Coordinates of N, CA, C and O in Angstrom, one line a residue:
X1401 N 54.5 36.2 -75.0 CA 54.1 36.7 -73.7 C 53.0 37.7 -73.9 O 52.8 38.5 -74.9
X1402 N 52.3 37.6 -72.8 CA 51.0 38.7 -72.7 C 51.2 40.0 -72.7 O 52.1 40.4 -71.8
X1403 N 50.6 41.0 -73.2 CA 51.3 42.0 -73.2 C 50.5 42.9 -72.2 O 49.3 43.1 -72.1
X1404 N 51.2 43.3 -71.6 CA 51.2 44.2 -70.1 C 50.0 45.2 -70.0 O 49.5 45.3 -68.8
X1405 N 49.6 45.8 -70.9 CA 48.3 46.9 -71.3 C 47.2 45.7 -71.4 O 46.2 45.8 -70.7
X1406 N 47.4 44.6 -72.2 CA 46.2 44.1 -71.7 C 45.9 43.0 -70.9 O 44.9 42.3 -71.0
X1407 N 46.7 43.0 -70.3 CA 46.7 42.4 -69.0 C 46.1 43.2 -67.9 O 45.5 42.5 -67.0
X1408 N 46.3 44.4 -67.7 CA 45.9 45.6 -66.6 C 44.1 45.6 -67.3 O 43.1 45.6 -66.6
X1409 N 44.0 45.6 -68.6 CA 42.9 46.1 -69.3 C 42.0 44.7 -68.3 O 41.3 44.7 -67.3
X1410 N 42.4 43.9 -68.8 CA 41.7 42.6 -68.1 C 41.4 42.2 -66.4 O 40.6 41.4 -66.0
X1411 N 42.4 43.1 -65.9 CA 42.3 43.0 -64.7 C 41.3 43.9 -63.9 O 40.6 43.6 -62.9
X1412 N 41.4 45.1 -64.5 CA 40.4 46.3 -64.6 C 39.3 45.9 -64.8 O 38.4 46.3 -64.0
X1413 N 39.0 45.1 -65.5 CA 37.6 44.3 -66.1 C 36.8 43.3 -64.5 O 35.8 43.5 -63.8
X1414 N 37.9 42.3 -64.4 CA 37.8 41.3 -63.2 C 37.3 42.2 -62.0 O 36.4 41.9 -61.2
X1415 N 38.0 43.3 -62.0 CA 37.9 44.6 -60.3 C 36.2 45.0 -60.7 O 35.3 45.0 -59.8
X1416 N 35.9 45.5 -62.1 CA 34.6 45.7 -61.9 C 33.5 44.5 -62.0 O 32.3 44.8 -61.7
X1417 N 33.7 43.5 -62.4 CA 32.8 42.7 -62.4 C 32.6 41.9 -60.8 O 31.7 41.2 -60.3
X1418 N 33.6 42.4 -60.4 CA 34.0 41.8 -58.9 C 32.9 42.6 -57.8 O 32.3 42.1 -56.8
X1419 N 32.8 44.4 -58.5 CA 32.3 45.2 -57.4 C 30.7 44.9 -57.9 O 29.8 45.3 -57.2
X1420 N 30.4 44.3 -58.8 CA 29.4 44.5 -59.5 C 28.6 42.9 -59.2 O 27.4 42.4 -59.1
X1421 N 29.6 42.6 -59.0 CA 28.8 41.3 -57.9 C 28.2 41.1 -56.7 O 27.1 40.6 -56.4
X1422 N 29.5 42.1 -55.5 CA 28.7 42.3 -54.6 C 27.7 43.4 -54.7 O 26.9 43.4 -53.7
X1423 N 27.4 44.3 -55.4 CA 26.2 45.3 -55.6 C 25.1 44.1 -55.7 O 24.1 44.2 -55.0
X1424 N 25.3 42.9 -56.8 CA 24.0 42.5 -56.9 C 23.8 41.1 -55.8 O 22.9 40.3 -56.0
X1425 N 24.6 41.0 -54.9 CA 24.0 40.1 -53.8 C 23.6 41.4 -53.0 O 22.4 41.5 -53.1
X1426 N 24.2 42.5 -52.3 CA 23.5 43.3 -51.5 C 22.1 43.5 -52.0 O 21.2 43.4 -51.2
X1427 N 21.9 43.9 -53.2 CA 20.7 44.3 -53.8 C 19.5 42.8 -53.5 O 18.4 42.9 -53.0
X1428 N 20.1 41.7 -53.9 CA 19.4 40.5 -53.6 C 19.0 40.2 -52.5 O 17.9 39.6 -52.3
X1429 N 19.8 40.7 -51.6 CA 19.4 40.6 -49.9 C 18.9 41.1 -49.4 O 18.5 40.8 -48.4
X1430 N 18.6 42.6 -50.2 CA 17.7 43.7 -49.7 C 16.2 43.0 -50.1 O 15.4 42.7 -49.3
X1431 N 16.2 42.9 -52.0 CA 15.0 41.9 -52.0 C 14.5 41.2 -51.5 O 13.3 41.3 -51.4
X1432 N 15.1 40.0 -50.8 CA 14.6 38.4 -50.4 C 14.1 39.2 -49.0 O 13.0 38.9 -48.4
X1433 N 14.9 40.4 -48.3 CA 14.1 40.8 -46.7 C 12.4 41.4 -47.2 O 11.3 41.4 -46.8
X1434 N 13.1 42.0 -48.4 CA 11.5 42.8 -48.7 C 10.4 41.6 -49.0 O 9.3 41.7 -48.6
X1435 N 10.9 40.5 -49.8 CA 10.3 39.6 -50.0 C 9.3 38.6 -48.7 O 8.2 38.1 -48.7
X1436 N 10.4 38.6 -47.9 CA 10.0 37.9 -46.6 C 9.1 38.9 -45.7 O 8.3 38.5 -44.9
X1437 N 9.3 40.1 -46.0 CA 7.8 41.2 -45.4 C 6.8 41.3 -45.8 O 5.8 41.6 -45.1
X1438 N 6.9 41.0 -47.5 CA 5.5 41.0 -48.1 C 4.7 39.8 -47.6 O 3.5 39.9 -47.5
X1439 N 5.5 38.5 -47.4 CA 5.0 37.3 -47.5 C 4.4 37.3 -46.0 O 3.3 36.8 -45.7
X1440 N 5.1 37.7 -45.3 CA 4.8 37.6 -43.8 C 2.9 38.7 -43.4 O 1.9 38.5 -42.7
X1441 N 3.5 39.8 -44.7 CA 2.1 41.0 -44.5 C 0.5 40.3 -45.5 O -0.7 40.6 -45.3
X1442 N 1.1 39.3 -46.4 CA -0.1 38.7 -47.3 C -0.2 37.6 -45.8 O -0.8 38.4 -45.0
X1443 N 0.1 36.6 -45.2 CA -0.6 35.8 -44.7 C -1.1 36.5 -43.3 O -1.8 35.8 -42.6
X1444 N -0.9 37.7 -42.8 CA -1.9 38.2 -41.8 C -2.7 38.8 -42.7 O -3.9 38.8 -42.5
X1445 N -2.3 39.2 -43.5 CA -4.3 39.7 -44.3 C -5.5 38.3 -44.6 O -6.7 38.3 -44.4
X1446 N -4.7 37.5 -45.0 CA -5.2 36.4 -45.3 C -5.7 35.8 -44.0 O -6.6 35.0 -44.1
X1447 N -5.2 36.1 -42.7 CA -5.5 35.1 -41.3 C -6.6 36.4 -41.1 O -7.8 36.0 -41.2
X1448 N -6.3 37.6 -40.9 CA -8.0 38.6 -41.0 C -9.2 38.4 -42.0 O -10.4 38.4 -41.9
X1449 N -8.4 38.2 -43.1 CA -9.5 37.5 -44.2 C -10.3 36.4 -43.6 O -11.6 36.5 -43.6
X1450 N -9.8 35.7 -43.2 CA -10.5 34.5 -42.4 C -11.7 34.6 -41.4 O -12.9 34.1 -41.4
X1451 N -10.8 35.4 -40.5 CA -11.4 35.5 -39.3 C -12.4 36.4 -40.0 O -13.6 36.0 -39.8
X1452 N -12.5 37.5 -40.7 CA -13.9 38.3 -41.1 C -14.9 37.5 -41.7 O -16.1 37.8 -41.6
X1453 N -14.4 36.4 -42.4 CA -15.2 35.6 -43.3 C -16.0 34.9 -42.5 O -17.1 34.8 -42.9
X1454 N -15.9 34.4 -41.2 CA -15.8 33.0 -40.2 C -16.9 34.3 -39.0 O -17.5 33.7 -38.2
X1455 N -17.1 35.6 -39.0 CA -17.9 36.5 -38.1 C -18.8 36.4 -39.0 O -19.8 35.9 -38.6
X1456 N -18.8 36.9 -40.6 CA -19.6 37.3 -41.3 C -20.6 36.0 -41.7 O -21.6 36.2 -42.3
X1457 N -20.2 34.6 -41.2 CA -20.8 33.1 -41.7 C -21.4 33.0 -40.1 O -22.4 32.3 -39.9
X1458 N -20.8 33.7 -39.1 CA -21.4 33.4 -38.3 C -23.1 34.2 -37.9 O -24.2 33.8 -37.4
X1459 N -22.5 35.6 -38.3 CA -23.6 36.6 -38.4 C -24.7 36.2 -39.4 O -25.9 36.4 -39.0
X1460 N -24.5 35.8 -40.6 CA -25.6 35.1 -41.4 C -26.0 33.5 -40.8 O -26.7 32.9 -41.6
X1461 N -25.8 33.1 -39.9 CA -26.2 32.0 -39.6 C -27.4 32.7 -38.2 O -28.4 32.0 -38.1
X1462 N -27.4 33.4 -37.6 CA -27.9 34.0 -37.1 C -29.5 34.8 -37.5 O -30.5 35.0 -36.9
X1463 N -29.0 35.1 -38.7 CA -30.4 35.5 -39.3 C -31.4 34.7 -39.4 O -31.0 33.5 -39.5
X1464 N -33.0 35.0 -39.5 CA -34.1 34.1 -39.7 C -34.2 33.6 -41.1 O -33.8 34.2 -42.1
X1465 N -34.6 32.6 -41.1 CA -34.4 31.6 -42.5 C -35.2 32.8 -43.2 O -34.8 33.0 -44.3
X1466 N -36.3 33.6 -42.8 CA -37.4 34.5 -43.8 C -36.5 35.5 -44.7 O -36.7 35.8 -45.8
X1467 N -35.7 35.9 -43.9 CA -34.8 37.1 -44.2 C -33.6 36.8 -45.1 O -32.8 37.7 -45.5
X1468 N -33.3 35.4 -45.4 CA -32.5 35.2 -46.3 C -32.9 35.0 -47.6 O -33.9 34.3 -47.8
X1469 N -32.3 35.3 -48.6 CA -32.2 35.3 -49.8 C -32.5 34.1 -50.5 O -31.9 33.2 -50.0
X1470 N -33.1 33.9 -51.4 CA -33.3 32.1 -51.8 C -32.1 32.0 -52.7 O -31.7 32.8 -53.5
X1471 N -31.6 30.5 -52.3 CA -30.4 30.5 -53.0 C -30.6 29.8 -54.3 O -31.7 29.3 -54.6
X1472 N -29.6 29.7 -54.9 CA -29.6 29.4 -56.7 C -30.2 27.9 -56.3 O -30.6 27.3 -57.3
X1473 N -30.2 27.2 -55.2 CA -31.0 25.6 -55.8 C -32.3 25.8 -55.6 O -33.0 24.9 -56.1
X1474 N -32.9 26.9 -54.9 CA -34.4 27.0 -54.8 C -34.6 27.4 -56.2 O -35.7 27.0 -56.7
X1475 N -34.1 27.9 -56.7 CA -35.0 29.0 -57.6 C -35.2 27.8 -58.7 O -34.5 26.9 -58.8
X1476 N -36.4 28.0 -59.4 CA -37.4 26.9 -60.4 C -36.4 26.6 -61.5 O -36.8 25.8 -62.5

């Protein structure tokens, strides 16, 4: 038969691996929300990236052909 001290020893063990589980889903859950803010805050930078890119192509289309820069297929 199993002897009683380490039986409690073992069970002591199970109680902390137990609390120590839910610490690392709480902790997981906290990540995946932070996860899901970052992800949500990269694609509005990314949709302003756009939209700046898409003013700034607009704004250079605007300019007179003299005032632009010659591009790498002109050059000799």
């Amino acid at each position: 038969m199993a002897d009683p001290q380490h039986l409690d020893q073992i069970a002591e063990r199970v109680e902390r691996l137990l609390l120590r589980h839910e610490e690392l889903q709480r902790t997981n859950a906290l990540l995946h929300q932070q996860l899901q803010g970052l992800q949500a805050e990269r694609d509005s930078l990314k949709s302003r990236l756009n939209a700046a890119r898409a003013r700034i192509d607009a704004l250079l289309d605007r300019l007179p052909a003299a005032a632009q820069p010659p591009s790498s297929d002109d050059a000799p």
